[in-house]
Amino acid sequence: MQQPSTAPGAPAEPALRPGGRMPGISARLLVLTICFVMLAEVFVYVPSIANFRRNWLNDRIQVAQVAALVLDAAPAGAVPVDLERRLVAQVGALSVAVRSGGARRLLAVTDMPPTVQKDVDLRDSSPVRLIYNAFETLFSAQPRYVRIVGPGMDSVEFVEIVLDETPLRDAMLRYSINILVLSLIISLFSAVLVYAALHLSIVGPVRRLTSSIIGFGANPEDAEGAIRPSGRRDEIGIAEQALSAMQVTLARELREKKHLAALGLAVSKINHDLRNMLSSAQLLSDRLSEVGDPTVQRLAPRIVAALDRAVALCRATLTYGRATERAPERRRQRLAPQVEELRDILGLADDERITFETQVPPGLEIDADPEHLSRILLNLVRNAQQILQDPDFPGPERRIVVTARRDGRIVTVEVADTGPGLPASVREHLFEAFSSARPGGTGLGLAIAAELVAAHGGALTLVDGTEGARFRFTIPNRNGG
């Protein structure tokens, strides 16, 4: 979908790379993956370099012990000095000594160094000491000569050799370089695999969410721009479903708000002329009180009251378009006269097709605003009347029944009809503006009634499982009322 240009003065949208790619996330993910794998390799390298040093020295001790056995088994002077030197050189040591039978014997020696800088006892296999000695060897700045003491075999208590530490340090450096290269290869390979997996499962869907949010923000009234959930059942799938529901709801709410604004503008234009016409009708209705006919005398006050209420409703419609309602001015009053008045206001007394029944106790009082209560009842009964007056309604019985009762501090009123009922498709948004189930209806009647009931601290609901439609609203007494 092509996004509209940004309106002047609107905040700038986040910059996107071509293809909608957000800068920075992928690069940081790749670098972090490499760093974490390298960190894991460090924890592997530390004990491995210590173990490499110990094995290197153990190999020299074992070769030295074999050479010592050869030298010890030969008769005195039977081994030439040149051969003795070659045996010691094969070990890589400057001298070889053993201890057996409680005595220490020097079996072979070449040119001894003037001093031995360090003694190492391989019989002490403490991990901390092994790691410390390994890094001490690795980072030693000057060549050193060390005395190595290792366990012996058979009757030999221990084997002792003196050697130059430089070959050991060189071998450890080569091992470290090999580990580093191998770690880099493993890190890059692991990073590519982890990055690919995270890109497919997280980064890509997050970019899709971000693009949907930005695109919807440019045109929030277009519900077609809402994200379509991928069907995933993890947190991202839940986020997609929540975002989709929010976008659809927001688009609908914005369209309704726009519709309400248009309604308020239209009503404001006709409000002045309509009130003038109603005022003229009021003046003419006042003359009816001078007619002596009993029927006219009975109906004239109701006609005047209906015209007064029509003027008030005209103002209230404009007020509703501005999404405000005045606070109710409550007082105790009898409910039955309010209900009976609907018979004449809606012309039900002269309509032979519809039976209008009231089952309201004569002495039942309700604590409510008289005008608000009249509007609530008028909207509910008029909805039922319009349904029953539909020529396509096939029902043989057309009846509207209003019942009321008091339960402690709460008065419950029900308006029921024998119509076809309400389809399931409109029940979810039944009390929202412009959600009418009747063709040509505005859907404002139930929305206004629900708002007025809520202003009294009550609730308007649709009773399920009944024939036709049955609406129930409750109005509690004021605190202390």
JSON list of C-alpha atoms in Angstrom, two decimals, residues 152-329:
[
{"chain": "A", "resi": 152, "resn": "GLY", "atom": "CA", "xyz": [57.77, -42.19, 39.31]},
{"chain": "A", "resi": 153, "resn": "MET", "atom": "CA", "xyz": [56.93, -45.81, 38.51]},
{"chain": "A", "resi": 154, "resn": "ASP", "atom": "CA", "xyz": [57.63, -49.02, 40.38]},
{"chain": "A", "resi": 155, "resn": "SER", "atom": "CA", "xyz": [60.27, -48.38, 43.05]},
{"chain": "A", "resi": 156, "resn": "VAL", "atom": "CA", "xyz": [61.03, -44.84, 41.83]},
{"chain": "A", "resi": 157, "resn": "GLU", "atom": "CA", "xyz": [59.50, -42.28, 44.16]},
{"chain": "A", "resi": 158, "resn": "PHE", "atom": "CA", "xyz": [59.82, -39.34, 41.78]},
{"chain": "A", "resi": 159, "resn": "VAL", "atom": "CA", "xyz": [61.67, -38.19, 38.66]},
{"chain": "A", "resi": 160, "resn": "GLU", "atom": "CA", "xyz": [63.35, -34.82, 38.51]},
{"chain": "A", "resi": 161, "resn": "ILE", "atom": "CA", "xyz": [64.47, -32.99, 35.39]},
{"chain": "A", "resi": 162, "resn": "VAL", "atom": "CA", "xyz": [65.88, -29.54, 34.70]},
{"chain": "A", "resi": 163, "resn": "LEU", "atom": "CA", "xyz": [64.98, -27.95, 31.38]},
{"chain": "A", "resi": 164, "resn": "ASP", "atom": "CA", "xyz": [64.77, -24.70, 29.47]},
{"chain": "A", "resi": 165, "resn": "GLU", "atom": "CA", "xyz": [61.20, -23.35, 29.54]},
{"chain": "A", "resi": 166, "resn": "THR", "atom": "CA", "xyz": [61.46, -21.68, 26.11]},
{"chain": "A", "resi": 167, "resn": "PRO", "atom": "CA", "xyz": [60.31, -24.73, 24.05]},
{"chain": "A", "resi": 168, "resn": "LEU", "atom": "CA", "xyz": [57.35, -25.12, 26.39]},
{"chain": "A", "resi": 169, "resn": "ARG", "atom": "CA", "xyz": [56.43, -21.46, 26.00]},
{"chain": "A", "resi": 170, "resn": "ASP", "atom": "CA", "xyz": [56.73, -21.69, 22.20]},
{"chain": "A", "resi": 171, "resn": "ALA", "atom": "CA", "xyz": [54.49, -24.77, 22.14]},
{"chain": "A", "resi": 172, "resn": "MET", "atom": "CA", "xyz": [51.91, -23.00, 24.33]},
{"chain": "A", "resi": 173, "resn": "LEU", "atom": "CA", "xyz": [51.93, -19.97, 22.03]},
{"chain": "A", "resi": 174, "resn": "ARG", "atom": "CA", "xyz": [51.35, -22.16, 18.97]},
{"chain": "A", "resi": 175, "resn": "TYR", "atom": "CA", "xyz": [48.54, -23.94, 20.79]},
{"chain": "A", "resi": 176, "resn": "SER", "atom": "CA", "xyz": [46.99, -20.57, 21.78]},
{"chain": "A", "resi": 177, "resn": "ILE", "atom": "CA", "xyz": [47.15, -19.29, 18.19]},
{"chain": "A", "resi": 178, "resn": "ASN", "atom": "CA", "xyz": [45.49, -22.49, 16.95]},
{"chain": "A", "resi": 179, "resn": "ILE", "atom": "CA", "xyz": [42.78, -22.16, 19.59]},
{"chain": "A", "resi": 180, "resn": "LEU", "atom": "CA", "xyz": [42.25, -18.50, 18.63]},
{"chain": "A", "resi": 181, "resn": "VAL", "atom": "CA", "xyz": [41.90, -19.29, 14.92]},
{"chain": "A", "resi": 182, "resn": "LEU", "atom": "CA", "xyz": [39.61, -22.23, 15.64]},
{"chain": "A", "resi": 183, "resn": "SER", "atom": "CA", "xyz": [37.54, -20.05, 18.02]},
{"chain": "A", "resi": 184, "resn": "LEU", "atom": "CA", "xyz": [37.16, -17.35, 15.38]},
{"chain": "A", "resi": 185, "resn": "ILE", "atom": "CA", "xyz": [35.99, -19.91, 12.83]},
{"chain": "A", "resi": 186, "resn": "ILE", "atom": "CA", "xyz": [33.54, -21.45, 15.32]},
{"chain": "A", "resi": 187, "resn": "SER", "atom": "CA", "xyz": [32.36, -17.99, 16.39]},
{"chain": "A", "resi": 188, "resn": "LEU", "atom": "CA", "xyz": [31.70, -16.83, 12.85]},
{"chain": "A", "resi": 189, "resn": "PHE", "atom": "CA", "xyz": [29.98, -20.07, 11.91]},
{"chain": "A", "resi": 190, "resn": "SER", "atom": "CA", "xyz": [27.86, -20.05, 15.10]},
{"chain": "A", "resi": 191, "resn": "ALA", "atom": "CA", "xyz": [27.10, -16.36, 14.68]},
{"chain": "A", "resi": 192, "resn": "VAL", "atom": "CA", "xyz": [25.85, -16.91, 11.13]},
{"chain": "A", "resi": 193, "resn": "LEU", "atom": "CA", "xyz": [23.63, -19.79, 12.24]},
{"chain": "A", "resi": 194, "resn": "VAL", "atom": "CA", "xyz": [22.28, -17.93, 15.30]},
{"chain": "A", "resi": 195, "resn": "TYR", "atom": "CA", "xyz": [21.80, -14.76, 13.28]},
{"chain": "A", "resi": 196, "resn": "ALA", "atom": "CA", "xyz": [19.91, -16.60, 10.55]},
{"chain": "A", "resi": 197, "resn": "ALA", "atom": "CA", "xyz": [17.69, -18.33, 13.10]},
{"chain": "A", "resi": 198, "resn": "LEU", "atom": "CA", "xyz": [17.00, -15.13, 15.05]},
{"chain": "A", "resi": 199, "resn": "HIS", "atom": "CA", "xyz": [16.45, -13.16, 11.86]},
{"chain": "A", "resi": 200, "resn": "LEU", "atom": "CA", "xyz": [13.80, -15.59, 10.67]},
{"chain": "A", "resi": 201, "resn": "SER", "atom": "CA", "xyz": [12.09, -16.00, 14.04]},
{"chain": "A", "resi": 202, "resn": "ILE", "atom": "CA", "xyz": [12.49, -12.57, 15.69]},
{"chain": "A", "resi": 203, "resn": "VAL", "atom": "CA", "xyz": [14.14, -9.77, 13.69]},
{"chain": "A", "resi": 204, "resn": "GLY", "atom": "CA", "xyz": [12.05, -10.27, 10.55]},
{"chain": "A", "resi": 205, "resn": "PRO", "atom": "CA", "xyz": [8.69, -10.40, 12.39]},
{"chain": "A", "resi": 206, "resn": "VAL", "atom": "CA", "xyz": [9.70, -7.39, 14.54]},
{"chain": "A", "resi": 207, "resn": "ARG", "atom": "CA", "xyz": [10.48, -5.42, 11.39]},
{"chain": "A", "resi": 208, "resn": "ARG", "atom": "CA", "xyz": [7.07, -6.43, 10.05]},
{"chain": "A", "resi": 209, "resn": "LEU", "atom": "CA", "xyz": [5.43, -5.17, 13.24]},
{"chain": "A", "resi": 210, "resn": "THR", "atom": "CA", "xyz": [7.39, -1.91, 13.06]},
{"chain": "A", "resi": 211, "resn": "SER", "atom": "CA", "xyz": [6.53, -1.33, 9.41]},
{"chain": "A", "resi": 212, "resn": "SER", "atom": "CA", "xyz": [2.85, -1.98, 10.16]},
{"chain": "A", "resi": 213, "resn": "ILE", "atom": "CA", "xyz": [2.87, 0.50, 13.05]},
{"chain": "A", "resi": 214, "resn": "ILE", "atom": "CA", "xyz": [4.54, 3.20, 10.94]},
{"chain": "A", "resi": 215, "resn": "GLY", "atom": "CA", "xyz": [2.27, 2.58, 7.95]},
{"chain": "A", "resi": 216, "resn": "PHE", "atom": "CA", "xyz": [-0.87, 2.53, 10.10]},
{"chain": "A", "resi": 217, "resn": "GLY", "atom": "CA", "xyz": [0.24, 5.72, 11.86]},
{"chain": "A", "resi": 218, "resn": "ALA", "atom": "CA", "xyz": [0.31, 7.49, 8.50]},
{"chain": "A", "resi": 219, "resn": "ASN", "atom": "CA", "xyz": [-3.33, 6.57, 7.80]},
{"chain": "A", "resi": 220, "resn": "PRO", "atom": "CA", "xyz": [-5.01, 5.26, 10.98]},
{"chain": "A", "resi": 221, "resn": "GLU", "atom": "CA", "xyz": [-8.52, 5.34, 9.51]},
{"chain": "A", "resi": 222, "resn": "ASP", "atom": "CA", "xyz": [-7.66, 2.65, 6.96]},
{"chain": "A", "resi": 223, "resn": "ALA", "atom": "CA", "xyz": [-8.44, -0.71, 8.54]},
{"chain": "A", "resi": 224, "resn": "GLU", "atom": "CA", "xyz": [-7.01, -2.45, 5.47]},
{"chain": "A", "resi": 225, "resn": "GLY", "atom": "CA", "xyz": [-3.57, -1.28, 6.61]},
{"chain": "A", "resi": 226, "resn": "ALA", "atom": "CA", "xyz": [-3.80, -3.36, 9.79]},
{"chain": "A", "resi": 227, "resn": "ILE", "atom": "CA", "xyz": [-1.28, -6.14, 10.15]},
{"chain": "A", "resi": 228, "resn": "ARG", "atom": "CA", "xyz": [-2.46, -9.64, 9.33]},
{"chain": "A", "resi": 229, "resn": "PRO", "atom": "CA", "xyz": [-1.39, -12.08, 12.09]},
{"chain": "A", "resi": 230, "resn": "SER", "atom": "CA", "xyz": [0.90, -14.86, 10.88]},
{"chain": "A", "resi": 231, "resn": "GLY", "atom": "CA", "xyz": [-0.73, -17.45, 13.14]},
{"chain": "A", "resi": 232, "resn": "ARG", "atom": "CA", "xyz": [2.30, -17.90, 15.40]},
{"chain": "A", "resi": 233, "resn": "ARG", "atom": "CA", "xyz": [1.54, -18.98, 18.97]},
{"chain": "A", "resi": 234, "resn": "ASP", "atom": "CA", "xyz": [4.52, -17.39, 20.71]},
{"chain": "A", "resi": 235, "resn": "GLU", "atom": "CA", "xyz": [4.92, -13.87, 22.12]},
{"chain": "A", "resi": 236, "resn": "ILE", "atom": "CA", "xyz": [5.38, -12.34, 18.66]},
{"chain": "A", "resi": 237, "resn": "GLY", "atom": "CA", "xyz": [2.21, -14.05, 17.45]},
{"chain": "A", "resi": 238, "resn": "ILE", "atom": "CA", "xyz": [0.33, -12.66, 20.46]},
{"chain": "A", "resi": 239, "resn": "ALA", "atom": "CA", "xyz": [1.77, -9.19, 19.71]},
{"chain": "A", "resi": 240, "resn": "GLU", "atom": "CA", "xyz": [0.61, -9.48, 16.08]},
{"chain": "A", "resi": 241, "resn": "GLN", "atom": "CA", "xyz": [-2.90, -10.43, 17.16]},
{"chain": "A", "resi": 242, "resn": "ALA", "atom": "CA", "xyz": [-3.05, -7.64, 19.75]},
{"chain": "A", "resi": 243, "resn": "LEU", "atom": "CA", "xyz": [-1.72, -5.07, 17.26]},
{"chain": "A", "resi": 244, "resn": "SER", "atom": "CA", "xyz": [-4.18, -6.19, 14.59]},
{"chain": "A", "resi": 245, "resn": "ALA", "atom": "CA", "xyz": [-7.13, -5.99, 16.99]},
{"chain": "A", "resi": 246, "resn": "MET", "atom": "CA", "xyz": [-5.97, -2.57, 18.23]},
{"chain": "A", "resi": 247, "resn": "GLN", "atom": "CA", "xyz": [-5.54, -1.22, 14.69]},
{"chain": "A", "resi": 248, "resn": "VAL", "atom": "CA", "xyz": [-8.96, -2.48, 13.55]},
{"chain": "A", "resi": 249, "resn": "THR", "atom": "CA", "xyz": [-10.65, -1.10, 16.68]},
{"chain": "A", "resi": 250, "resn": "LEU", "atom": "CA", "xyz": [-8.83, 2.22, 16.42]},
{"chain": "A", "resi": 251, "resn": "ALA", "atom": "CA", "xyz": [-9.72, 2.60, 12.74]},
{"chain": "A", "resi": 252, "resn": "ARG", "atom": "CA", "xyz": [-13.38, 1.92, 13.52]},
{"chain": "A", "resi": 253, "resn": "GLU", "atom": "CA", "xyz": [-13.34, 4.33, 16.47]},
{"chain": "A", "resi": 254, "resn": "LEU", "atom": "CA", "xyz": [-11.75, 7.06, 14.38]},
{"chain": "A", "resi": 255, "resn": "ARG", "atom": "CA", "xyz": [-14.34, 6.61, 11.63]},
{"chain": "A", "resi": 256, "resn": "GLU", "atom": "CA", "xyz": [-17.11, 6.78, 14.22]},
{"chain": "A", "resi": 257, "resn": "LYS", "atom": "CA", "xyz": [-15.59, 9.90, 15.79]},
{"chain": "A", "resi": 258, "resn": "LYS", "atom": "CA", "xyz": [-15.40, 11.46, 12.36]},
{"chain": "A", "resi": 259, "resn": "HIS", "atom": "CA", "xyz": [-19.01, 10.48, 11.74]},
{"chain": "A", "resi": 260, "resn": "LEU", "atom": "CA", "xyz": [-20.01, 11.99, 15.07]},
{"chain": "A", "resi": 261, "resn": "ALA", "atom": "CA", "xyz": [-18.15, 15.20, 14.23]},
{"chain": "A", "resi": 262, "resn": "ALA", "atom": "CA", "xyz": [-19.99, 15.38, 10.92]},
{"chain": "A", "resi": 263, "resn": "LEU", "atom": "CA", "xyz": [-23.27, 14.71, 12.73]},
{"chain": "A", "resi": 264, "resn": "GLY", "atom": "CA", "xyz": [-22.57, 17.48, 15.21]},
{"chain": "A", "resi": 265, "resn": "LEU", "atom": "CA", "xyz": [-21.79, 19.90, 12.40]},
{"chain": "A", "resi": 266, "resn": "ALA", "atom": "CA", "xyz": [-24.97, 18.97, 10.51]},
{"chain": "A", "resi": 267, "resn": "VAL", "atom": "CA", "xyz": [-27.15, 19.27, 13.61]},
{"chain": "A", "resi": 268, "resn": "SER", "atom": "CA", "xyz": [-25.61, 22.63, 14.51]},
{"chain": "A", "resi": 269, "resn": "LYS", "atom": "CA", "xyz": [-26.63, 23.94, 11.09]},
{"chain": "A", "resi": 270, "resn": "ILE", "atom": "CA", "xyz": [-30.28, 22.87, 11.39]},
{"chain": "A", "resi": 271, "resn": "ASN", "atom": "CA", "xyz": [-30.60, 23.38, 15.14]},
{"chain": "A", "resi": 272, "resn": "HIS", "atom": "CA", "xyz": [-31.54, 27.06, 14.92]},
{"chain": "A", "resi": 273, "resn": "ASP", "atom": "CA", "xyz": [-34.28, 26.61, 12.29]},
{"chain": "A", "resi": 274, "resn": "LEU", "atom": "CA", "xyz": [-35.62, 23.45, 13.94]},
{"chain": "A", "resi": 275, "resn": "ARG", "atom": "CA", "xyz": [-35.97, 25.17, 17.30]},
{"chain": "A", "resi": 276, "resn": "ASN", "atom": "CA", "xyz": [-37.81, 28.08, 15.64]},
{"chain": "A", "resi": 277, "resn": "MET", "atom": "CA", "xyz": [-40.28, 25.66, 14.07]},
{"chain": "A", "resi": 278, "resn": "LEU", "atom": "CA", "xyz": [-40.78, 23.84, 17.37]},
{"chain": "A", "resi": 279, "resn": "SER", "atom": "CA", "xyz": [-41.30, 27.16, 19.15]},
{"chain": "A", "resi": 280, "resn": "SER", "atom": "CA", "xyz": [-44.04, 28.02, 16.66]},
{"chain": "A", "resi": 281, "resn": "ALA", "atom": "CA", "xyz": [-45.62, 24.63, 17.30]},
{"chain": "A", "resi": 282, "resn": "GLN", "atom": "CA", "xyz": [-45.50, 25.33, 21.02]},
{"chain": "A", "resi": 283, "resn": "LEU", "atom": "CA", "xyz": [-47.36, 28.59, 20.56]},
{"chain": "A", "resi": 284, "resn": "LEU", "atom": "CA", "xyz": [-50.04, 26.84, 18.51]},
{"chain": "A", "resi": 285, "resn": "SER", "atom": "CA", "xyz": [-50.33, 24.02, 21.06]},
{"chain": "A", "resi": 286, "resn": "ASP", "atom": "CA", "xyz": [-50.94, 26.54, 23.83]},
{"chain": "A", "resi": 287, "resn": "ARG", "atom": "CA", "xyz": [-54.19, 27.49, 22.08]},
{"chain": "A", "resi": 288, "resn": "LEU", "atom": "CA", "xyz": [-55.42, 23.92, 22.40]},
{"chain": "A", "resi": 289, "resn": "SER", "atom": "CA", "xyz": [-55.89, 24.49, 26.12]},
{"chain": "A", "resi": 290, "resn": "GLU", "atom": "CA", "xyz": [-58.74, 26.86, 25.22]},
{"chain": "A", "resi": 291, "resn": "VAL", "atom": "CA", "xyz": [-60.67, 24.08, 23.43]},
{"chain": "A", "resi": 292, "resn": "GLY", "atom": "CA", "xyz": [-63.33, 22.58, 25.65]},
{"chain": "A", "resi": 293, "resn": "ASP", "atom": "CA", "xyz": [-63.24, 19.05, 24.18]},
{"chain": "A", "resi": 294, "resn": "PRO", "atom": "CA", "xyz": [-62.30, 16.56, 26.94]},
{"chain": "A", "resi": 295, "resn": "THR", "atom": "CA", "xyz": [-60.01, 14.60, 24.65]},
{"chain": "A", "resi": 296, "resn": "VAL", "atom": "CA", "xyz": [-58.17, 17.78, 23.65]},
{"chain": "A", "resi": 297, "resn": "GLN", "atom": "CA", "xyz": [-57.90, 18.82, 27.31]},
{"chain": "A", "resi": 298, "resn": "ARG", "atom": "CA", "xyz": [-56.42, 15.43, 28.13]},
{"chain": "A", "resi": 299, "resn": "LEU", "atom": "CA", "xyz": [-53.92, 15.41, 25.28]},
{"chain": "A", "resi": 300, "resn": "ALA", "atom": "CA", "xyz": [-52.94, 19.08, 25.18]},
{"chain": "A", "resi": 301, "resn": "PRO", "atom": "CA", "xyz": [-50.55, 18.96, 28.22]},
{"chain": "A", "resi": 302, "resn": "ARG", "atom": "CA", "xyz": [-48.86, 15.92, 26.76]},
{"chain": "A", "resi": 303, "resn": "ILE", "atom": "CA", "xyz": [-48.45, 17.59, 23.39]},
{"chain": "A", "resi": 304, "resn": "VAL", "atom": "CA", "xyz": [-46.89, 20.62, 25.07]},
{"chain": "A", "resi": 305, "resn": "ALA", "atom": "CA", "xyz": [-44.59, 18.35, 27.12]},
{"chain": "A", "resi": 306, "resn": "ALA", "atom": "CA", "xyz": [-43.64, 16.41, 23.99]},
{"chain": "A", "resi": 307, "resn": "LEU", "atom": "CA", "xyz": [-42.74, 19.64, 22.15]},
{"chain": "A", "resi": 308, "resn": "ASP", "atom": "CA", "xyz": [-40.68, 20.82, 25.13]},
{"chain": "A", "resi": 309, "resn": "ARG", "atom": "CA", "xyz": [-38.92, 17.48, 25.15]},
{"chain": "A", "resi": 310, "resn": "ALA", "atom": "CA", "xyz": [-38.34, 17.72, 21.38]},
{"chain": "A", "resi": 311, "resn": "VAL", "atom": "CA", "xyz": [-36.59, 21.06, 21.84]},
{"chain": "A", "resi": 312, "resn": "ALA", "atom": "CA", "xyz": [-34.48, 19.56, 24.60]},
{"chain": "A", "resi": 313, "resn": "LEU", "atom": "CA", "xyz": [-33.67, 16.53, 22.48]},
{"chain": "A", "resi": 314, "resn": "CYS", "atom": "CA", "xyz": [-32.57, 18.82, 19.65]},
{"chain": "A", "resi": 315, "resn": "ARG", "atom": "CA", "xyz": [-30.07, 20.43, 21.98]},
{"chain": "A", "resi": 316, "resn": "ALA", "atom": "CA", "xyz": [-29.11, 17.02, 23.40]},
{"chain": "A", "resi": 317, "resn": "THR", "atom": "CA", "xyz": [-28.35, 15.66, 19.93]},
{"chain": "A", "resi": 318, "resn": "LEU", "atom": "CA", "xyz": [-25.90, 18.49, 19.40]},
{"chain": "A", "resi": 319, "resn": "THR", "atom": "CA", "xyz": [-24.48, 17.82, 22.83]},
{"chain": "A", "resi": 320, "resn": "TYR", "atom": "CA", "xyz": [-24.07, 14.13, 22.00]},
{"chain": "A", "resi": 321, "resn": "GLY", "atom": "CA", "xyz": [-22.22, 15.06, 18.84]},
{"chain": "A", "resi": 322, "resn": "ARG", "atom": "CA", "xyz": [-19.73, 16.76, 21.15]},
{"chain": "A", "resi": 323, "resn": "ALA", "atom": "CA", "xyz": [-19.50, 13.55, 23.24]},
{"chain": "A", "resi": 324, "resn": "THR", "atom": "CA", "xyz": [-20.83, 15.18, 26.42]},
{"chain": "A", "resi": 325, "resn": "GLU", "atom": "CA", "xyz": [-23.99, 14.83, 28.49]},
{"chain": "A", "resi": 326, "resn": "ARG", "atom": "CA", "xyz": [-25.08, 16.99, 31.38]},
{"chain": "A", "resi": 327, "resn": "ALA", "atom": "CA", "xyz": [-25.07, 15.42, 34.81]},
{"chain": "A", "resi": 328, "resn": "PRO", "atom": "CA", "xyz": [-28.48, 14.00, 35.85]},
{"chain": "A", "resi": 329, "resn": "GLU", "atom": "CA", "xyz": [-30.64, 16.11, 38.18]}
]
